[in-house]
CSV table of C-alpha atoms in Angstrom, one decimal:
chain,number,residue,atom,x,y,z
A,22,MET,CA,-6.3,-3.9,11.7
A,23,LEU,CA,-4.2,-6.8,10.5
A,24,PHE,CA,-1.0,-5.6,9.1
A,25,VAL,CA,1.5,-7.8,7.1
A,26,ALA,CA,5.1,-7.6,8.1
A,27,LEU,CA,8.0,-9.5,6.9
A,28,ALA,CA,5.9,-12.5,5.7
A,29,ALA,CA,3.7,-12.3,8.7
A,30,LEU,CA,0.5,-11.0,10.0
A,31,THR,CA,1.1,-8.5,12.9
A,32,PRO,CA,-1.8,-7.1,15.0
A,33,SER,CA,-2.0,-3.5,15.7
A,34,ALA,CA,-3.9,-2.2,18.8
A,35,SER,CA,-7.5,-2.5,17.2
A,36,ALA,CA,-6.9,-6.0,15.7
A,37,ALA,CA,-7.4,-9.4,16.9
A,38,SER,CA,-4.3,-11.1,18.0
A,39,VAL,CA,-2.4,-13.1,15.3
A,40,PRO,CA,1.2,-12.7,16.6
A,41,ILE,CA,3.4,-14.1,14.0
A,42,ASP,CA,5.6,-11.0,13.2
A,43,ASP,CA,9.3,-11.3,13.2
A,44,GLY,CA,9.5,-8.0,14.9
A,45,ALA,CA,12.6,-6.8,13.1
A,46,THR,CA,12.2,-4.5,10.1
A,47,GLY,CA,8.5,-4.2,9.7
A,48,LEU,CA,8.8,-4.8,5.9
A,49,ALA,CA,7.1,-7.6,4.1
A,50,VAL,CA,9.7,-8.8,1.7
A,51,ASP,CA,8.9,-12.5,1.3
A,52,LYS,CA,7.0,-12.5,-1.9
A,53,GLU,CA,5.3,-15.9,-1.5
A,54,ALA,CA,4.1,-15.0,2.2
A,55,VAL,CA,2.7,-11.7,0.8
A,56,ARG,CA,0.7,-13.7,-1.8
A,57,THR,CA,-0.5,-15.9,1.0
A,58,ALA,CA,-1.6,-12.7,3.0
A,59,ALA,CA,-3.2,-11.2,-0.1
A,60,ARG,CA,-5.3,-14.4,-0.6
A,61,ALA,CA,-6.3,-14.2,3.2
A,62,LEU,CA,-7.3,-10.7,2.6
A,63,VAL,CA,-9.6,-11.6,-0.3
A,64,ALA,CA,-11.0,-14.4,1.9
A,65,ALA,CA,-11.7,-11.9,4.7
A,66,PHE,CA,-13.5,-9.6,2.2
A,67,GLU,CA,-15.7,-12.4,1.0
A,68,SER,CA,-16.4,-13.3,4.7
A,69,CYS,CA,-17.4,-9.7,5.3
A,70,LEU,CA,-20.0,-9.8,2.6
A,71,GLY,CA,-21.0,-13.4,3.4
A,72,ALA,CA,-21.9,-12.3,6.9
A,73,ASP,CA,-24.8,-10.2,5.6
A,74,PRO,CA,-26.6,-11.5,2.5
A,75,SER,CA,-28.2,-8.1,1.9
A,76,ALA,CA,-24.8,-6.3,2.0
A,77,THR,CA,-23.0,-4.8,-1.1
A,78,GLY,CA,-19.3,-4.3,-1.4
A,79,VAL,CA,-16.8,-2.3,-3.6
A,80,VAL,CA,-13.4,-3.1,-4.8
A,81,LEU,CA,-11.0,-0.6,-6.3
A,82,ASP,CA,-8.3,-2.1,-8.4
A,83,VAL,CA,-5.9,0.9,-8.7
A,84,GLY,CA,-3.1,0.0,-11.1
A,85,ALA,CA,-5.0,-2.9,-12.7
A,86,ASN,CA,-2.5,-3.4,-15.4
A,87,ASN,CA,-3.6,-6.5,-17.6
A,88,GLY,CA,-6.6,-7.2,-15.2
A,89,ARG,CA,-5.1,-10.5,-13.8
A,90,TRP,CA,-5.6,-9.5,-10.1
A,91,SER,CA,-9.2,-8.4,-10.9
A,92,TYR,CA,-9.9,-11.6,-12.7
A,93,GLU,CA,-8.6,-13.8,-10.0
A,94,LEU,CA,-10.5,-11.9,-7.4
A,95,MET,CA,-13.9,-12.2,-9.3
A,96,THR,CA,-13.4,-15.9,-10.0
A,97,SER,CA,-12.4,-16.6,-6.4
A,98,LEU,CA,-15.6,-15.1,-5.0
A,99,SER,CA,-18.8,-17.1,-4.6
A,100,ALA,CA,-21.5,-16.3,-7.1
A,101,SER,CA,-23.7,-14.7,-4.4
A,102,VAL,CA,-20.9,-12.4,-3.2
A,103,ARG,CA,-19.7,-11.7,-6.8
A,104,ARG,CA,-23.2,-10.5,-7.7
A,105,ARG,CA,-23.0,-8.1,-4.8
A,106,THR,CA,-19.6,-6.8,-5.6
A,107,ARG,CA,-18.9,-3.7,-7.6
A,108,LEU,CA,-15.4,-3.6,-9.2
A,109,LEU,CA,-13.7,-0.5,-10.5
A,110,MET,CA,-10.4,-1.0,-12.4
A,111,PHE,CA,-8.1,2.0,-12.9
A,112,GLU,CA,-5.6,1.5,-15.7
A,113,PRO,CA,-4.4,4.1,-18.2
A,114,GLN,CA,-2.3,1.9,-20.5
A,115,PRO,CA,-3.9,1.8,-23.9
A,116,ARG,CA,-2.5,-1.7,-24.6
A,117,PHE,CA,-5.0,-3.1,-22.0
A,118,VAL,CA,-8.2,-1.4,-23.1
A,119,SER,CA,-9.5,-4.5,-25.1
A,120,VAL,CA,-8.5,-7.1,-22.3
A,121,LEU,CA,-10.1,-5.0,-19.6
A,122,ALA,CA,-13.2,-4.5,-21.7
A,123,ALA,CA,-13.6,-8.2,-22.0
A,124,LEU,CA,-13.6,-8.4,-18.1
A,125,THR,CA,-16.3,-5.8,-17.9
A,126,LYS,CA,-18.5,-8.1,-20.2
A,127,GLN,CA,-17.4,-11.3,-18.4
A,128,PHE,CA,-18.6,-10.1,-15.0
A,129,GLU,CA,-21.5,-8.0,-13.8
A,130,ASN,CA,-20.8,-4.7,-12.1
A,131,VAL,CA,-17.3,-4.4,-13.5
A,132,LEU,CA,-16.0,-1.0,-14.9
A,133,HIS,CA,-12.7,0.0,-16.4
A,134,LEU,CA,-11.5,3.6,-16.0
A,135,PRO,CA,-8.8,4.4,-18.4
A,136,VAL,CA,-7.3,7.0,-16.2
A,137,ALA,CA,-4.5,7.4,-13.8
A,138,ALA,CA,-5.4,7.7,-10.1
A,139,TRP,CA,-4.0,10.8,-8.6
A,140,THR,CA,-4.3,13.7,-6.3
A,141,ASN,CA,-6.5,15.8,-8.6
A,142,ALA,CA,-8.1,15.7,-12.2
A,143,THR,CA,-5.7,16.8,-14.8
A,144,ASN,CA,-3.5,15.6,-17.6
A,145,LEU,CA,-0.3,13.8,-16.8
A,146,THR,CA,2.6,12.4,-18.5
A,147,PHE,CA,2.6,8.6,-18.1
A,148,HIS,CA,5.7,6.4,-19.0
A,149,LEU,CA,4.9,3.2,-20.9
A,150,ALA,CA,7.6,0.6,-20.4
A,151,LYS,CA,8.4,-1.2,-23.6
A,152,VAL,CA,9.6,-4.4,-22.0
A,153,ASN,CA,7.7,-4.9,-18.8
A,154,SER,CA,4.2,-3.5,-18.7
A,155,GLU,CA,4.0,-3.8,-14.8
A,156,THR,CA,6.6,-1.0,-14.5
A,157,ALA,CA,4.6,1.5,-16.5
A,158,SER,CA,4.2,4.5,-14.3
A,159,LEU,CA,4.0,8.2,-13.7
A,160,SER,CA,7.7,7.9,-12.8
A,161,LYS,CA,10.1,7.6,-15.7
A,162,ARG,CA,12.7,6.1,-13.5
A,163,ASN,CA,10.4,3.2,-12.7
A,164,ALA,CA,9.3,2.8,-16.2
A,165,ARG,CA,12.9,2.3,-17.4
A,166,ARG,CA,14.0,-0.3,-15.0
A,167,TYR,CA,14.0,-2.9,-17.8
A,168,GLY,CA,14.8,-0.7,-20.8
A,169,SER,CA,13.5,2.1,-22.7
A,170,SER,CA,10.1,3.8,-22.2
A,171,GLU,CA,7.6,5.9,-24.1
A,172,ALA,CA,5.8,9.0,-22.7
A,173,ILE,CA,2.2,9.6,-23.3
A,174,GLN,CA,-0.5,12.0,-22.1
A,175,VAL,CA,-3.2,10.5,-19.9
A,176,ARG,CA,-6.3,11.9,-17.9
A,177,SER,CA,-6.1,11.6,-14.2
A,178,VAL,CA,-8.8,11.5,-11.4
A,179,ASP,CA,-8.9,12.5,-7.8
A,180,LEU,CA,-8.9,9.2,-6.2
A,181,ALA,CA,-9.8,10.6,-2.8
A,182,ARG,CA,-13.1,11.9,-4.4
A,183,ILE,CA,-13.9,8.6,-6.0
A,184,MET,CA,-13.3,6.7,-2.8
A,185,ARG,CA,-15.5,9.0,-0.9
A,186,ASP,CA,-18.3,8.6,-3.6
A,187,GLU,CA,-17.9,4.7,-3.8
A,188,LEU,CA,-16.8,3.6,-0.3
A,189,THR,CA,-18.7,5.8,2.1
A,190,GLY,CA,-21.2,3.8,4.1
A,191,LYS,CA,-20.0,0.5,2.6
A,192,ALA,CA,-19.7,-2.3,5.1
A,193,CYS,CA,-17.2,-4.1,2.9
A,194,ALA,CA,-14.7,-2.1,0.9
A,195,LEU,CA,-11.4,-3.3,-0.7
A,196,LEU,CA,-8.6,-1.0,-2.0
A,197,LYS,CA,-5.8,-2.5,-3.9
A,198,LEU,CA,-3.1,0.1,-4.7
A,199,ASP,CA,-0.3,-0.8,-7.1
A,200,VAL,CA,0.8,2.4,-8.8
A,201,GLU,CA,4.5,1.9,-9.3
A,202,GLY,CA,5.9,4.6,-6.9
A,203,ALA,CA,3.0,7.0,-7.1
A,204,GLU,CA,1.9,5.7,-3.8
A,205,TYR,CA,4.2,8.1,-2.0
A,206,ARG,CA,2.3,11.0,-3.5
A,207,LEU,CA,-1.3,9.4,-3.3
A,208,ILE,CA,-1.2,8.0,0.2
A,209,PRO,CA,-0.5,11.4,2.0
A,210,HIS,CA,-3.5,12.9,-0.1
A,211,LEU,CA,-5.7,9.9,0.9
A,212,LEU,CA,-4.8,10.4,4.5
A,213,VAL,CA,-5.4,14.1,4.9
A,214,THR,CA,-8.7,13.9,3.0
A,215,GLY,CA,-9.7,10.9,5.3
A,216,ALA,CA,-10.3,8.7,2.2
A,217,LEU,CA,-7.8,6.0,3.3
A,218,CYS,CA,-10.0,5.4,6.4
A,219,LEU,CA,-12.8,4.2,4.2
A,220,PRO,CA,-11.6,0.7,3.0
A,221,THR,CA,-12.2,-2.1,5.3
A,222,HIS,CA,-9.6,-4.1,3.5
A,223,LEU,CA,-6.4,-2.7,2.0
A,224,PHE,CA,-3.6,-3.9,-0.1
A,225,VAL,CA,-0.6,-1.6,-0.9
A,226,GLU,CA,2.4,-2.5,-3.0
A,227,TRP,CA,5.4,-0.3,-2.4
A,228,HIS,CA,8.1,0.8,-4.7
A,229,LEU,CA,10.8,2.6,-2.6
A,230,ASN,CA,13.6,2.1,-5.4
A,231,SER,CA,11.5,4.2,-7.8
A,232,VAL,CA,11.8,7.2,-5.6
A,233,PRO,CA,14.7,9.8,-6.2
A,234,GLU,CA,17.4,9.3,-3.6
A,235,PRO,CA,16.8,12.7,-1.8
A,236,GLU,CA,13.2,11.6,-1.1
A,237,ARG,CA,13.7,8.0,0.0
A,238,LEU,CA,14.1,8.6,3.7
A,239,ALA,CA,10.8,10.5,3.9
A,240,ALA,CA,9.2,7.7,1.8
A,241,LEU,CA,10.4,5.0,3.9
A,242,ALA,CA,9.1,6.8,7.1
A,243,LEU,CA,5.6,7.0,5.3
A,244,ARG,CA,5.7,3.3,4.8
A,245,LEU,CA,6.8,2.3,8.2
A,246,SER,CA,4.3,4.7,9.9
A,247,LEU,CA,1.2,3.8,7.8
A,248,PRO,CA,0.0,1.1,10.1
A,249,ALA,CA,0.0,3.3,13.3
A,250,THR,CA,-1.5,6.1,11.3
A,251,LEU,CA,-4.3,4.0,10.0
A,252,ASP,CA,-5.1,3.1,13.6
A,253,THR,CA,-6.1,6.8,14.3
A,254,CYS,CA,-9.0,6.2,11.9
A,255,ALA,CA,-12.4,6.2,13.6
A,256,THR,CA,-12.8,2.8,11.9
A,257,PRO,CA,-9.4,1.4,10.7
A,258,PRO,CA,-9.2,-1.2,7.9
A,259,ARG,CA,-9.9,-4.6,9.2
A,260,VAL,CA,-7.0,-6.1,7.2
A,261,HIS,CA,-4.0,-4.3,5.7
A,262,VAL,CA,-1.5,-6.0,3.6
A,263,ASN,CA,1.7,-4.4,2.6
A,264,ASP,CA,3.9,-5.7,-0.2
A,265,ASP,CA,7.5,-4.6,0.1
A,266,TYR,CA,9.0,-7.1,-2.5
A,267,ALA,CA,12.8,-6.9,-2.2
A,268,LEU,CA,13.6,-6.0,-5.8
A,269,ASN,CA,11.3,-3.0,-5.5
A,270,ASN,CA,12.3,-1.7,-2.0
A,271,LEU,CA,15.8,-3.1,-0.9
A,272,TYR,CA,19.5,-2.9,-2.0
A,273,THR,CA,19.6,0.7,-3.0
A,274,ARG,CA,20.7,3.6,-0.9
A,275,VAL,CA,18.4,5.5,1.5
A,276,PRO,CA,20.6,8.8,2.1
A,277,GLY,CA,20.5,9.8,5.7
A,278,LEU,CA,19.4,6.5,7.0
A,279,ASP,CA,22.8,5.5,8.3
A,280,ALA,CA,23.3,8.9,10.0
A,281,LEU,CA,19.8,8.7,11.5
A,282,ALA,CA,20.4,5.2,12.8
A,283,THR,CA,23.7,6.3,14.5
A,284,LEU,CA,22.1,9.2,16.3
A,285,HIS,CA,19.5,6.8,17.7
A,286,GLU,CA,22.1,4.1,18.7
A,287,GLY,CA,22.9,4.8,22.4
A,288,SER,CA,25.9,2.6,22.6
A,289,HIS,CA,28.1,3.9,19.8
A,290,SER,CA,31.6,5.2,20.6
A,291,ASN,CA,31.2,8.9,19.4
A,292,LEU,CA,28.5,10.0,21.9
A,293,THR,CA,28.8,13.5,23.2
A,294,GLU,CA,28.5,14.2,26.9
A,295,GLU,CA,25.0,15.5,26.2
A,296,GLY,CA,24.3,12.2,24.3
A,297,LYS,CA,25.5,10.1,27.2
A,298,LEU,CA,23.4,12.1,29.6
A,299,THR,CA,20.3,11.6,27.4
A,300,VAL,CA,21.0,7.7,27.2
A,301,ARG,CA,21.2,7.5,31.0
A,302,LYS,CA,18.1,9.7,31.5
A,303,TRP,CA,15.7,8.0,29.1
A,304,GLY,CA,17.1,4.6,30.0
A,305,ALA,CA,16.0,5.3,33.7
A,306,THR,CA,12.7,6.6,32.6
A,307,HIS,CA,11.8,3.6,30.7
A,308,ARG,CA,13.0,1.2,33.4
A,309,ARG,CA,10.8,3.0,35.8
A,310,ALA,CA,7.8,2.9,33.5
A,311,ALA,CA,8.4,-0.9,33.3
A,312,LEU,CA,8.0,-1.4,37.0
A,313,PRO,CA,4.7,-2.1,38.8
A,314,ASP,CA,2.8,1.0,39.8
A,315,ARG,CA,3.7,0.7,43.4
A,316,ARG,CA,7.4,0.4,42.8
A,317,ARG,CA,7.7,3.7,40.6
């Protein structure tokens, strides 16, 4: 699996080596570099289908908004690959019904689902942003980033069920997830159901700043642990791109992060005797582990 980190591609244990990670935060905050990686992901998806002329692929655009990403995807694919690609766009905003309907007529095998992707099928309150449609969300906080919002009722679907129905057995399957903060509820559901192991190509846009402060530490932990968690899949995604755009993920408080960092900093001045002993013990353990077998 290839994982984008801070404007770079970082290999995990199951991936071919492309070692250009900065190795610091693990966050992909350089917007242009993320765009480049996203284009590489689409190219890898096309190569996947191009390798077998009889294969068919599926793309799920979850959070399609005005359909720009889906349009650019379909126009970038070769005619042969495009004919063998089924595209489902999930977007509940009524303002985009007509433009997304036009895409379903322009391309074969394209379907618009006017629903919110969620953990189950139900009715949900969805918040329409009056200024910037890209911040429309199940989160009122996120929808009001640039001003007022309007609440409407929308239908939701169990995304895990649809992924199992659409992606199981597919050699080439791309999931693009841009749900304006709902990813912190959706991804655990997709993991425990096994659905997130089904895509061969995965793009996730993260929105930590839309999460209420008391929940941000757990949300950040989910984000940082996702690459390693996906590596436990029987067949991990071949390419995984994260988008941690700074305005969506940085510059706001993560309560508890400072205290947690201090507890894990072995050189700080307030260490208890127990802490000092722990530092010495584990330091020696790791030094021994780094020695050749015959010297341990």
